[in-house]
């Protein structure tokens, strides 16, 4: 078969080489570059058009395929074909004698080489007729049929299926063939726990590792079995099933592996074949960025909305120490669930942070280090004492929360009233020395820095009536300056300078005078970036020119 289709020469493959130089054989680089593939609306049945201007490859749709996906260069395609001259003379067919469909690696092998640019436009089950200029092979003999000079040839192609092939490390060390795709757009991260099933074989077919029927669970960062596993699993979606070809450098290398758990040894420098399925993912989120509050999601919640900051929530939980001593329960064993407002310091900071990220119905395990827990003090709780400097663990379920109106759901009056309230909350927090929390309140009024707040009540892109605009402009400037004062207290001088510069875009006389002093102080800080000078200028208390 290869000898037949290797004679169908087309420079169409050069385009694939130019766009995918790391994925195709070096010999294809000898082809002439510069093809241009036609981009046009999908064909209807019976329609025909040129799909490659350089090679003049034409495609006529005979039968629609399924779905929207198409194969890519490097994928393993399986198809039926029939080759004919324009007068209908057949010179080859995969169906002759009850033949099996042809399978080959698209763009790598010589099979149907001139049709590569056509096959990548096809859907599963589609049947199309391709017409290919045969200039390079005029006068050739294919399968006993003489191809007359200056003759075009045609291939009727049915795309049966294809397997997506991925070179995970771009060095041929881990080749992934996707046997069963997942409809979910969900992949694991480094901290996540995954449940997988696998079957590992040597080249001779001997099984050297296998999971029990229920699979095995582990954290991606911890690794499992061999170095290839975490690398491959991070590229998979939940429910995906793949076949891996793992070279020795990503398996057990020169050392190999001794026999264990009833499975034979893995010899030195062995290549492994792995059938691997990703059954489930438990997402793990570092809520503080320093691993001091870690949330592992055991059960996904409903919808897309989370509780967010400043939201009344209802939760039930079991709280315990690292030795599994339970010190508190809420909403269990006939007890009422706990109700509190997030970001109001009504519970420990770690539980507060976690609740603000949860969806209704979500069940998570939250591990809280002392900095975000009970600190260095001993605390007596309902069921046990929490010793000083204890890491605590909450298994918490978000029963319900009252979601505040989003800005897009408010009229202008509601936006302004809510913005005023958030500003006053920020001022109160500032005067209590809680600068980080205060800055988040100002962020909710109007986007202040590089952060992306969940809400932005009087965004600079908002539209207000003339009689509202002056008040809105004044409120924006005050929040920018108040946030700048928070940034100074947190020694974030560049952010403070940027925030104060925003007021120059709002030229309103009634706020100009109030911001001049603050601007002078910020510029002084910009000149030296000296913490001591800024503290002396701003003093320890809230500057009256800013916090208002």
Coordinates of C-alpha atoms in Angstrom, one line a residue:
X1 CA 0.0 0.0 0.0
X2 CA 2.8 2.4 0.9
X3 CA 4.5 1.9 -2.4
X4 CA 1.3 2.9 -4.2
X5 CA 0.5 6.1 -2.3
X6 CA 4.1 7.1 -1.9
X7 CA 4.0 7.9 -5.6
X8 CA 1.2 10.4 -5.1
X9 CA 3.5 13.4 -4.6
X10 CA 2.3 16.8 -3.5
X11 CA 4.0 19.8 -2.0
X12 CA 0.9 20.2 0.2
X13 CA 2.8 18.6 3.1
X14 CA 5.3 21.5 3.1
X15 CA 2.6 23.7 4.8
X16 CA 2.3 21.2 7.6
X17 CA 6.0 21.2 8.0
X18 CA 6.2 25.0 8.2
X19 CA 3.5 25.2 10.8
X20 CA 4.5 22.2 12.9
X21 CA 8.3 21.9 12.6
X22 CA 8.7 19.9 15.8
X23 CA 6.1 17.4 14.9
X24 CA 7.0 16.2 11.4
X25 CA 9.9 14.2 9.9
X26 CA 12.9 16.3 8.7
X27 CA 12.5 15.0 5.2
X28 CA 9.4 17.0 4.7
X29 CA 11.3 20.3 5.1
X30 CA 12.7 19.6 1.6
X31 CA 9.2 20.3 0.2
X32 CA 8.6 23.8 -1.2
X33 CA 7.1 26.1 1.5
X34 CA 4.4 28.7 1.0
X35 CA 1.1 26.9 0.5
X36 CA -2.0 28.8 1.4
X37 CA -5.0 27.0 2.5
X38 CA -8.4 28.4 1.5
X39 CA -10.6 29.6 4.4
X40 CA -14.3 29.6 3.6
X41 CA -17.7 28.7 5.0
X42 CA -18.4 24.9 5.5
X43 CA -19.3 23.1 2.3
X44 CA -22.8 21.8 1.7
X45 CA -23.5 18.4 0.2
X46 CA -22.6 18.5 -3.5
X47 CA -20.6 21.7 -3.3
X48 CA -17.0 21.7 -4.4
X49 CA -14.2 24.2 -4.0
X50 CA -10.4 24.6 -4.0
X51 CA -9.1 24.2 -0.5
X52 CA -5.4 24.7 -1.2
X53 CA -4.4 27.4 -3.7
X54 CA -0.8 26.2 -4.1
X55 CA -1.6 22.6 -5.0
X56 CA -5.1 23.3 -6.4
X57 CA -6.5 20.5 -4.3
X58 CA -10.3 20.4 -4.6
X59 CA -12.8 19.0 -2.2
X60 CA -16.5 18.0 -2.9
X61 CA -18.6 17.1 0.1
X62 CA -20.6 13.8 -0.4
X63 CA -21.8 13.1 3.1
X64 CA -21.8 15.2 6.3
X65 CA -19.8 14.0 9.3
X66 CA -20.5 14.2 13.0
X67 CA -19.6 17.0 15.4
X68 CA -17.1 19.8 14.9
X69 CA -13.7 18.2 15.6
X70 CA -11.2 17.4 12.8
X71 CA -7.9 15.5 12.9
X72 CA -4.6 17.4 13.1
X73 CA -1.2 16.7 11.7
X74 CA 0.4 14.0 13.9
X75 CA -2.9 12.2 14.6
X76 CA -3.4 8.6 13.7
X77 CA -6.3 8.5 11.2
X78 CA -8.3 5.5 10.0
X79 CA -10.1 5.8 6.7
X80 CA -11.5 4.1 3.6
X81 CA -10.5 5.4 0.2
X82 CA -11.0 4.7 -3.5
X83 CA -8.7 6.2 -6.2
X84 CA -9.9 6.8 -9.7
X85 CA -9.1 8.7 -12.9
X86 CA -11.5 11.4 -13.9
X87 CA -13.2 8.9 -16.3
X88 CA -14.0 6.6 -13.4
X89 CA -11.2 4.1 -14.0
X90 CA -10.4 2.7 -10.5
X91 CA -6.7 2.1 -9.7
X92 CA -6.9 1.3 -6.0
X93 CA -9.3 0.9 -3.1
X94 CA -9.1 -0.1 0.6
X95 CA -12.4 -1.9 0.2
X96 CA -11.3 -4.4 -2.4
X97 CA -11.6 -8.0 -1.2
X98 CA -13.3 -7.0 2.0
X99 CA -10.2 -4.9 3.0
X100 CA -9.7 -3.2 6.3
X101 CA -9.6 0.6 6.5
X102 CA -6.2 2.2 6.2
X103 CA -4.6 3.7 9.4
X104 CA -1.6 6.0 9.3
X105 CA 0.0 9.0 11.0
X106 CA -1.2 12.1 9.3
X107 CA 1.7 14.1 7.9
X108 CA 4.4 11.6 8.8
X109 CA 3.7 8.7 6.5
X110 CA 3.5 8.6 2.7
X111 CA -0.1 7.3 2.6
X112 CA -2.4 9.7 0.7
X113 CA 0.3 12.3 1.2
X114 CA -1.1 14.8 -1.2
X115 CA -4.5 14.8 0.6
X116 CA -3.2 15.8 4.0
X117 CA -4.7 19.3 3.7
X118 CA -8.0 17.7 2.7
X119 CA -8.1 15.2 5.5
X120 CA -7.6 17.8 8.2
X121 CA -10.9 19.5 7.1
X122 CA -13.0 16.3 7.5
X123 CA -15.3 15.3 10.4
X124 CA -15.8 11.8 11.8
X125 CA -17.9 9.8 9.3
X126 CA -17.6 12.4 6.5
X127 CA -17.3 11.2 2.9
X128 CA -15.6 13.6 0.4
X129 CA -14.2 13.5 -3.1
X130 CA -10.8 15.1 -3.5
X131 CA -9.4 16.0 -6.9
X132 CA -5.6 16.2 -7.0
X133 CA -3.4 17.5 -9.9
X134 CA -1.0 14.7 -10.7
X135 CA 1.8 16.7 -12.4
X136 CA 4.6 15.0 -10.5
X137 CA 3.6 11.5 -11.4
X138 CA 2.4 11.8 -15.0
X139 CA 2.9 8.6 -16.9
X140 CA 3.3 6.6 -13.7
X141 CA 1.9 3.1 -13.3
X142 CA -0.2 2.7 -10.1
X143 CA -1.5 -0.8 -9.2
X144 CA -1.3 -1.9 -12.8
X145 CA -3.1 1.2 -14.1
X146 CA -1.2 3.6 -16.4
X147 CA -1.8 7.3 -15.4
X148 CA -1.9 9.3 -18.7
X149 CA 0.2 12.4 -18.9
X150 CA -1.5 15.7 -17.7
X151 CA -4.2 13.7 -15.8
X152 CA -5.7 14.6 -12.5
X153 CA -6.8 11.8 -10.1
X154 CA -9.5 11.6 -7.6
X155 CA -9.9 10.0 -4.1
X156 CA -13.2 9.3 -2.5
X157 CA -12.3 9.3 1.3
X158 CA -14.4 8.2 4.3
X159 CA -12.9 9.3 7.6
X160 CA -13.8 6.5 10.0
X161 CA -12.0 7.8 13.1
X162 CA -8.8 9.2 14.4
X163 CA -6.7 9.1 17.6
X164 CA -5.1 12.3 18.8
X165 CA -1.4 11.9 19.4
X166 CA 0.5 14.3 21.7
X167 CA 4.3 14.5 22.3
X168 CA 4.0 15.7 25.9
X169 CA 7.6 16.7 26.5
X170 CA 8.4 17.6 22.9
X171 CA 11.3 15.1 22.9
X172 CA 9.6 11.9 22.1
X173 CA 9.9 10.7 25.7
X174 CA 6.2 10.5 26.5
X175 CA 3.8 10.0 23.6
X176 CA 0.1 10.2 24.4
X177 CA -2.5 8.6 22.2
X178 CA -6.0 9.7 23.3
X179 CA -8.2 6.6 23.1
X180 CA -11.3 8.2 24.7
X181 CA -11.8 11.9 24.8
X182 CA -13.6 13.7 27.6
X183 CA -16.3 16.3 27.1
X184 CA -15.3 18.0 30.3
X185 CA -13.0 21.0 30.1
X186 CA -11.3 20.2 33.5
X187 CA -7.7 19.4 34.0
X188 CA -5.8 18.8 37.3
X189 CA -3.2 21.2 38.7
X190 CA -0.1 20.5 40.8
X191 CA -1.9 20.5 44.1
X192 CA -4.9 18.5 43.0
X193 CA -5.6 14.9 44.1
X194 CA -6.5 12.5 41.2
X195 CA -8.0 9.1 41.1
X196 CA -6.6 7.0 38.2
X197 CA -6.7 3.5 36.9
X198 CA -3.8 2.1 34.8
X199 CA -2.2 -1.0 33.3
X200 CA 1.6 -1.0 32.6
X201 CA 3.4 -3.4 30.2
X202 CA 6.9 -4.0 28.8
X203 CA 7.6 -4.4 25.1
X204 CA 7.1 -8.2 25.4
X205 CA 3.6 -7.7 26.8
X206 CA 4.4 -8.7 30.4
X207 CA 2.4 -6.7 33.0
X208 CA 4.6 -4.9 35.5
X209 CA 2.0 -2.8 37.3
X210 CA -1.8 -2.5 37.6
X211 CA -4.2 -0.7 39.9
X212 CA -7.1 -2.4 41.6
X213 CA -10.5 -2.0 40.0
X214 CA -11.3 1.0 42.1
X215 CA -8.1 2.8 41.1
X216 CA -5.5 4.7 43.1
X217 CA -5.6 8.3 44.5
X218 CA -2.6 10.6 44.9
X219 CA -1.6 14.2 44.8
X220 CA 0.0 15.3 41.5
X221 CA 2.9 17.0 43.2
X222 CA 3.7 13.9 45.2
X223 CA 4.1 11.9 42.0
X224 CA 3.3 8.2 41.5
X225 CA 4.9 5.1 40.0
X226 CA 7.3 6.9 37.6
X227 CA 8.1 10.5 36.5
X228 CA 5.9 10.2 33.4
X229 CA 2.7 9.9 35.3
X230 CA 2.3 13.4 36.7
X231 CA 3.5 14.9 33.5
X232 CA 0.9 13.0 31.5
X233 CA -2.0 13.3 33.9
X234 CA -1.7 17.1 34.0
X235 CA -2.5 17.1 30.2
X236 CA -5.6 15.0 30.7
X237 CA -9.2 15.9 31.3
X238 CA -11.5 14.1 33.7
X239 CA -12.9 11.0 32.1
X240 CA -10.1 10.8 29.4
X241 CA -8.5 7.5 28.6
X242 CA -5.1 7.4 26.9
X243 CA -2.3 5.1 25.9
X244 CA 1.2 6.2 26.8
X245 CA 4.5 5.2 25.2
X246 CA 7.1 6.0 27.9
X247 CA 10.8 6.0 27.1
X248 CA 13.3 4.9 29.8
X249 CA 14.3 8.5 30.9
X250 CA 10.7 9.1 32.0
X251 CA 10.3 5.6 33.5
X252 CA 12.9 3.9 35.6
X253 CA 16.1 4.7 33.5
X254 CA 19.2 2.6 33.9
X255 CA 18.4 1.4 37.4
X256 CA 15.1 -0.3 36.4
X257 CA 12.9 -1.4 39.3
X258 CA 12.9 -4.5 41.5
X259 CA 9.9 -6.9 41.5
X260 CA 7.3 -5.7 44.0
X261 CA 3.6 -6.2 44.9
X262 CA 3.5 -9.4 43.0
X263 CA 4.7 -7.8 39.7
X264 CA 7.9 -8.7 38.0
X265 CA 11.0 -6.4 37.8
X266 CA 11.4 -3.7 35.2
X267 CA 14.7 -4.2 33.5
X268 CA 17.2 -1.3 32.9
X269 CA 16.4 1.1 30.1
X270 CA 12.9 -0.3 29.5
X271 CA 10.2 1.3 27.4
X272 CA 6.8 1.1 29.0
X273 CA 3.3 1.0 27.5
X274 CA 0.6 2.4 29.8
X275 CA -3.2 2.3 29.5
X276 CA -4.3 5.2 31.8
X277 CA -7.7 6.6 32.7
X278 CA -8.3 9.8 34.8
X279 CA -11.4 9.0 36.8
X280 CA -11.8 12.0 39.0
X281 CA -10.1 15.2 40.3
X282 CA -10.3 16.8 43.7
X283 CA -9.2 20.3 43.2
X284 CA -6.9 21.8 45.8
X285 CA -6.6 25.5 46.1
X286 CA -3.9 27.5 48.0
X287 CA -6.1 30.4 49.2
X288 CA -3.3 32.5 50.6
X289 CA -0.5 31.7 48.2
X290 CA 1.8 30.5 51.0
X291 CA 0.0 27.2 51.8
X292 CA -1.4 28.5 55.1
X293 CA -5.0 28.0 54.0
X294 CA -5.5 25.1 51.7
X295 CA -9.0 24.1 50.4
X296 CA -9.6 20.6 48.9
X297 CA -12.9 20.3 47.1
X298 CA -14.6 17.0 47.9
X299 CA -17.9 17.8 46.2
X300 CA -18.5 20.5 43.6
X301 CA -21.1 23.1 44.4
X302 CA -24.0 24.3 42.2
X303 CA -23.7 27.0 39.5
X304 CA -20.9 29.5 39.1
X305 CA -21.5 31.9 41.9
X306 CA -19.5 31.9 45.1
X307 CA -20.2 33.5 48.4
X308 CA -17.6 36.3 48.0
X309 CA -16.6 38.8 50.7
X310 CA -19.3 40.5 52.9
X311 CA -21.9 37.8 52.2
X312 CA -24.2 36.2 54.8
X313 CA -23.5 32.5 54.7
X314 CA -24.9 29.3 56.3
X315 CA -22.4 26.4 56.8
X316 CA -22.2 23.1 58.6
X317 CA -18.8 21.7 59.6
X318 CA -16.7 19.4 61.7
X319 CA -13.5 20.9 63.0
X320 CA -10.6 18.8 64.3
X321 CA -6.9 18.9 65.1
X322 CA -4.2 17.1 63.1
X323 CA -4.5 14.1 65.4
X324 CA -8.2 13.9 64.5
X325 CA -9.4 15.3 67.8
X326 CA -12.8 16.9 67.1
X327 CA -13.1 20.2 68.9
X328 CA -16.2 21.7 67.3
X329 CA -19.3 20.7 65.2
X330 CA -21.9 23.0 63.7
X331 CA -25.1 21.9 61.8
X332 CA -24.5 18.2 62.6
X333 CA -26.1 15.8 65.1
X334 CA -29.2 17.9 65.4
X335 CA -27.2 21.1 66.0
X336 CA -28.1 24.3 64.0
X337 CA -25.8 25.3 61.2
X338 CA -23.6 28.3 61.7
X339 CA -24.6 31.7 60.1
X340 CA -22.1 34.5 59.7
X341 CA -21.0 37.3 57.3
X342 CA -17.8 36.7 55.5
X343 CA -14.9 39.2 55.9
X344 CA -16.4 40.5 59.2
X345 CA -14.1 38.6 61.5
X346 CA -16.9 36.5 63.0
X347 CA -14.9 33.2 62.5
X348 CA -11.2 32.4 62.2
X349 CA -9.6 34.0 59.1
X350 CA -8.9 30.7 57.4
X351 CA -12.5 29.5 57.5
X352 CA -13.6 33.0 56.5
X353 CA -11.4 33.0 53.4
X354 CA -12.6 29.5 52.4
X355 CA -16.3 30.3 52.8
X356 CA -15.9 33.3 50.5
X357 CA -14.8 31.0 47.7
X358 CA -17.4 28.3 48.0
X359 CA -20.4 27.6 45.9
X360 CA -23.8 26.5 47.3
X361 CA -23.7 22.8 48.1
X362 CA -19.9 22.6 47.9
X363 CA -18.2 20.3 50.4
X364 CA -14.5 20.9 51.1
X365 CA -11.7 20.1 53.5
X366 CA -10.0 23.3 54.7
X367 CA -6.6 23.0 56.4
X368 CA -5.6 26.2 58.3
X369 CA -2.2 27.0 59.7
X370 CA -2.0 28.9 63.1
X371 CA -1.5 32.3 61.4
X372 CA -5.0 32.1 60.0
X373 CA -6.4 30.0 62.8
X374 CA -6.2 30.5 66.6
X375 CA -2.7 31.7 66.6
X376 CA -0.4 31.1 69.6
X377 CA -3.1 31.1 72.2
X378 CA -5.0 28.2 73.8
X379 CA -8.7 28.2 72.9
X380 CA -11.4 26.2 74.7
X381 CA -14.0 25.1 72.2
X382 CA -17.2 23.1 72.6
X383 CA -15.7 19.6 72.4
X384 CA -12.0 20.0 73.1
X385 CA -9.2 22.5 73.7
X386 CA -7.3 23.9 70.7
X387 CA -3.6 24.0 71.9
X388 CA -1.4 27.0 70.9
X389 CA 0.0 27.1 67.4
X390 CA -2.3 24.3 66.2
X391 CA -3.1 23.5 62.6
X392 CA -6.8 22.9 62.3
X393 CA -8.9 21.1 59.7
X394 CA -12.5 21.9 58.8
X395 CA -14.7 19.6 56.7
X396 CA -17.2 22.3 55.7
X397 CA -20.3 22.4 53.6
X398 CA -21.8 25.6 52.2
X399 CA -25.5 25.2 52.9
X400 CA -26.6 28.5 51.5
X401 CA -25.6 32.1 51.1
X402 CA -27.4 35.4 50.2
X403 CA -25.8 36.7 47.1
X404 CA -25.6 40.4 46.9
X405 CA -26.8 42.2 43.7
X406 CA -24.2 42.5 41.1
X407 CA -23.6 46.0 39.8
X408 CA -25.1 45.1 36.4
X409 CA -28.4 44.3 38.3
X410 CA -28.5 47.7 40.0
X411 CA -29.8 51.1 38.9
X412 CA -27.6 54.1 39.3
X413 CA -29.0 55.1 42.7
X414 CA -28.4 51.6 44.1
X415 CA -24.8 51.6 42.8
X416 CA -24.0 55.0 44.4
X417 CA -25.6 54.0 47.7
X418 CA -23.7 50.7 47.8
X419 CA -20.4 52.5 46.9
X420 CA -20.9 55.0 49.7
X421 CA -21.5 52.1 52.2
X422 CA -18.3 50.3 51.0
X423 CA -16.3 53.5 51.3
X424 CA -17.5 54.0 54.9
X425 CA -16.7 50.4 55.7
X426 CA -13.2 50.9 54.3
X427 CA -12.7 54.1 56.4
X428 CA -13.7 52.2 59.6
X429 CA -11.3 49.4 58.8
X430 CA -8.5 51.9 58.1
X431 CA -9.0 53.6 61.4
X432 CA -8.7 50.2 63.1
X433 CA -5.4 49.6 61.4
X434 CA -6.8 46.9 59.0
X435 CA -5.3 48.3 55.9
X436 CA -5.5 45.2 53.7
X437 CA -9.2 44.8 54.3
X438 CA -9.8 48.5 53.9
X439 CA -8.1 48.5 50.5
X440 CA -10.4 45.7 49.4
X441 CA -13.5 47.7 50.3
X442 CA -12.2 50.6 48.2
X443 CA -11.6 48.2 45.4
X444 CA -15.2 47.3 45.4
X445 CA -16.2 50.9 44.9
X446 CA -14.1 51.4 41.9
X447 CA -11.3 49.3 40.5
X448 CA -8.2 50.8 42.1
X449 CA -5.1 48.8 41.2
X450 CA -4.1 45.8 39.2
X451 CA -6.4 43.5 41.0
X452 CA -9.6 42.4 39.4
X453 CA -12.4 42.9 42.1
X454 CA -15.5 40.7 42.0
X455 CA -17.6 43.9 42.0
X456 CA -16.9 47.4 40.8
X457 CA -19.9 49.6 41.6
X458 CA -18.9 52.9 40.0
X459 CA -16.5 51.7 37.4
X460 CA -14.8 54.4 35.2
X461 CA -16.6 52.9 32.2
X462 CA -20.0 53.3 33.9
X463 CA -22.7 55.7 32.6
X464 CA -24.4 58.2 35.0
X465 CA -26.8 61.1 34.6
X466 CA -25.3 64.6 34.7
X467 CA -26.7 65.3 38.2
X468 CA -25.0 62.1 39.4
X469 CA -21.7 62.4 37.7
X470 CA -20.1 65.1 39.9
X471 CA -20.8 63.0 43.0
X472 CA -19.6 59.8 41.4
X473 CA -16.4 61.5 40.3
X474 CA -15.8 62.8 43.8
X475 CA -16.5 59.3 45.3
X476 CA -14.1 57.7 42.8
X477 CA -11.2 60.1 43.7
X478 CA -11.8 59.7 47.4
X479 CA -11.6 55.9 47.1
X480 CA -8.5 56.1 45.0
X481 CA -6.8 58.3 47.6
X482 CA -8.0 56.3 50.5
X483 CA -6.7 53.2 48.9
X484 CA -3.4 55.0 48.3
X485 CA -3.2 55.7 52.0
X486 CA -3.7 52.0 52.7
X487 CA -0.9 51.3 50.2
X488 CA 1.5 53.7 52.1
X489 CA 0.7 52.0 55.4
X490 CA 1.6 48.6 53.7
X491 CA 4.8 50.1 52.2
X492 CA 3.5 49.6 48.7
X493 CA 4.7 53.0 47.4
X494 CA 4.5 52.4 43.6
X495 CA 0.9 51.4 44.0
X496 CA 0.2 54.5 46.1
X497 CA 1.7 56.7 43.4
X498 CA -0.3 55.0 40.7
X499 CA -3.6 55.4 42.6
X500 CA -3.1 59.1 43.3
X501 CA -2.3 59.7 39.7
X502 CA -5.7 58.5 38.7
X503 CA -7.3 61.6 40.2
X504 CA -5.7 63.7 37.5
X505 CA -8.1 62.2 35.0
X506 CA -11.0 63.5 36.9
X507 CA -10.8 67.3 36.9
X508 CA -13.4 68.4 39.4
X509 CA -12.8 71.5 41.4
X510 CA -14.5 70.3 44.6
X511 CA -12.0 67.3 45.0
X512 CA -8.9 69.1 43.6
X513 CA -8.1 70.9 46.8
X514 CA -8.7 67.9 49.0
X515 CA -6.2 65.8 47.0
X516 CA -3.4 68.3 46.6
X517 CA -1.8 67.6 50.0
X518 CA -2.0 63.8 49.5
X519 CA -0.5 64.1 46.1
X520 CA 2.5 66.1 47.4
X521 CA 3.1 63.5 50.1
X522 CA 2.9 60.7 47.5
X523 CA 5.4 62.5 45.2
X524 CA 7.8 62.9 48.2
X525 CA 7.5 59.1 48.7
X526 CA 8.2 58.5 45.0
X527 CA 11.4 60.5 45.2
X528 CA 13.0 58.5 48.0
X529 CA 10.9 55.3 48.4
X530 CA 11.9 55.6 52.0
X531 CA 9.5 54.0 54.5
X532 CA 10.6 56.2 57.4
X533 CA 10.1 59.4 55.5
X534 CA 6.7 58.3 54.3
X535 CA 5.6 57.3 57.8
X536 CA 6.8 60.6 59.2
X537 CA 4.9 62.5 56.5
X538 CA 1.7 60.4 56.8
X539 CA 2.0 59.9 60.5
X540 CA 0.7 56.7 62.2
X541 CA -2.9 57.8 62.1
X542 CA -5.1 58.2 59.1
X543 CA -4.4 61.4 57.2
X544 CA -7.5 63.6 57.3
X545 CA -6.9 64.8 53.8
X546 CA -7.2 61.3 52.4
X547 CA -9.6 59.3 54.6
X548 CA -13.0 60.9 54.2

